[in-house]
Amino acid sequence: MVTRRVFGLKPVSQDALADGISDLLPRIETALVHACQFSAHCPERLGDAIRYSLLAPGKRVRPSLALMAAEAVGGSIDQAMPGAVAVEMVHAYSLVHDDLPAMDDDDLRRGRPTTHIQYDQATAILAGDSLLAMAFEHLATAINDPLLAYRCIRVLGKAAGPECLVGGQAEDLAAESGGEQTLERLEAIHRRKTGALIDASVAIGGILGGAADEALNTLYQYSCPLGLAFQVVDDCLDHSASDTEMGKRTGKDAAKGKLTYPGMMGLSDARRYADSLISQAIAAIDVFGNDAWRLQWLAGFVRDRKR
């Protein structure tokens, strides 16, 4: 077996995505397709909208993190796949609902029309509702050990709920209407809206990979700065990249007066901040040695991504 490790912060090109997870992506896609096969009881249009939302071309960062975390603690990809599928379902649901006119009002996602544009608002809402429910059903049925299933359900439920993802979205919407414009408020929003699901992805992978409490804490020391860095980079790209490059509308956050890292810190300082967060994440998992090479690589990809 060839061991690999990513040292330091060597830039990762956009084309290198396949190098870090080329063997994982097809397995993730197969699992996602398998997870959204429905009986005749599911209305055809709803089923199509669910598949349109879940199977849309994407980076699959969150399910990849779950699989990589399991591998880092000595587990297997197969053990963690139910968790990978569930976190991507929750992520897809959150995007469908965030894109609605009542939320962020976006018409382009991953280079194609958002679900409510492709179908209609009511169908999009129901597709998002379905994906959220399916995530927990999948954890309950695809994980053989009831205790592990319970632990994963608890982690994901917390991350998707009012104190984390949903609460972060609520606070993000509220921030558009005014209030204090501080870096502390911005970070509080995105540690919940973006970071919580990244934390959950890594934690669920660790749980299914058999991690002890100490290892789970180490994984959190990785995922916490990584999740924040992901949002900082996203804000920078929204400021500097084109719609075509990003596969979604750019510049809308600034136009709507939303809190962003470039808006608060300036683009150069925001990029430097992302670099420092990625350095923290990589340093945290050094104790795992070569088993964490994929997690190290993905941190570099998050920092260097162009979309």
Coordinates of C-alpha atoms in Angstrom, one line a residue, residues 281-290 292:
A281 CA -6.9 22.7 10.6
I282 CA -3.9 20.9 9.0
A283 CA -1.9 21.2 12.2
A284 CA -4.7 19.7 14.3
I285 CA -4.7 16.4 12.6
D286 CA -0.9 15.9 12.4
V287 CA -1.3 13.3 15.2
F288 CA -3.1 11.0 12.7
G289 CA -0.1 10.8 10.5
N290 CA -0.4 9.3 7.0
A292 CA -5.1 11.8 7.5

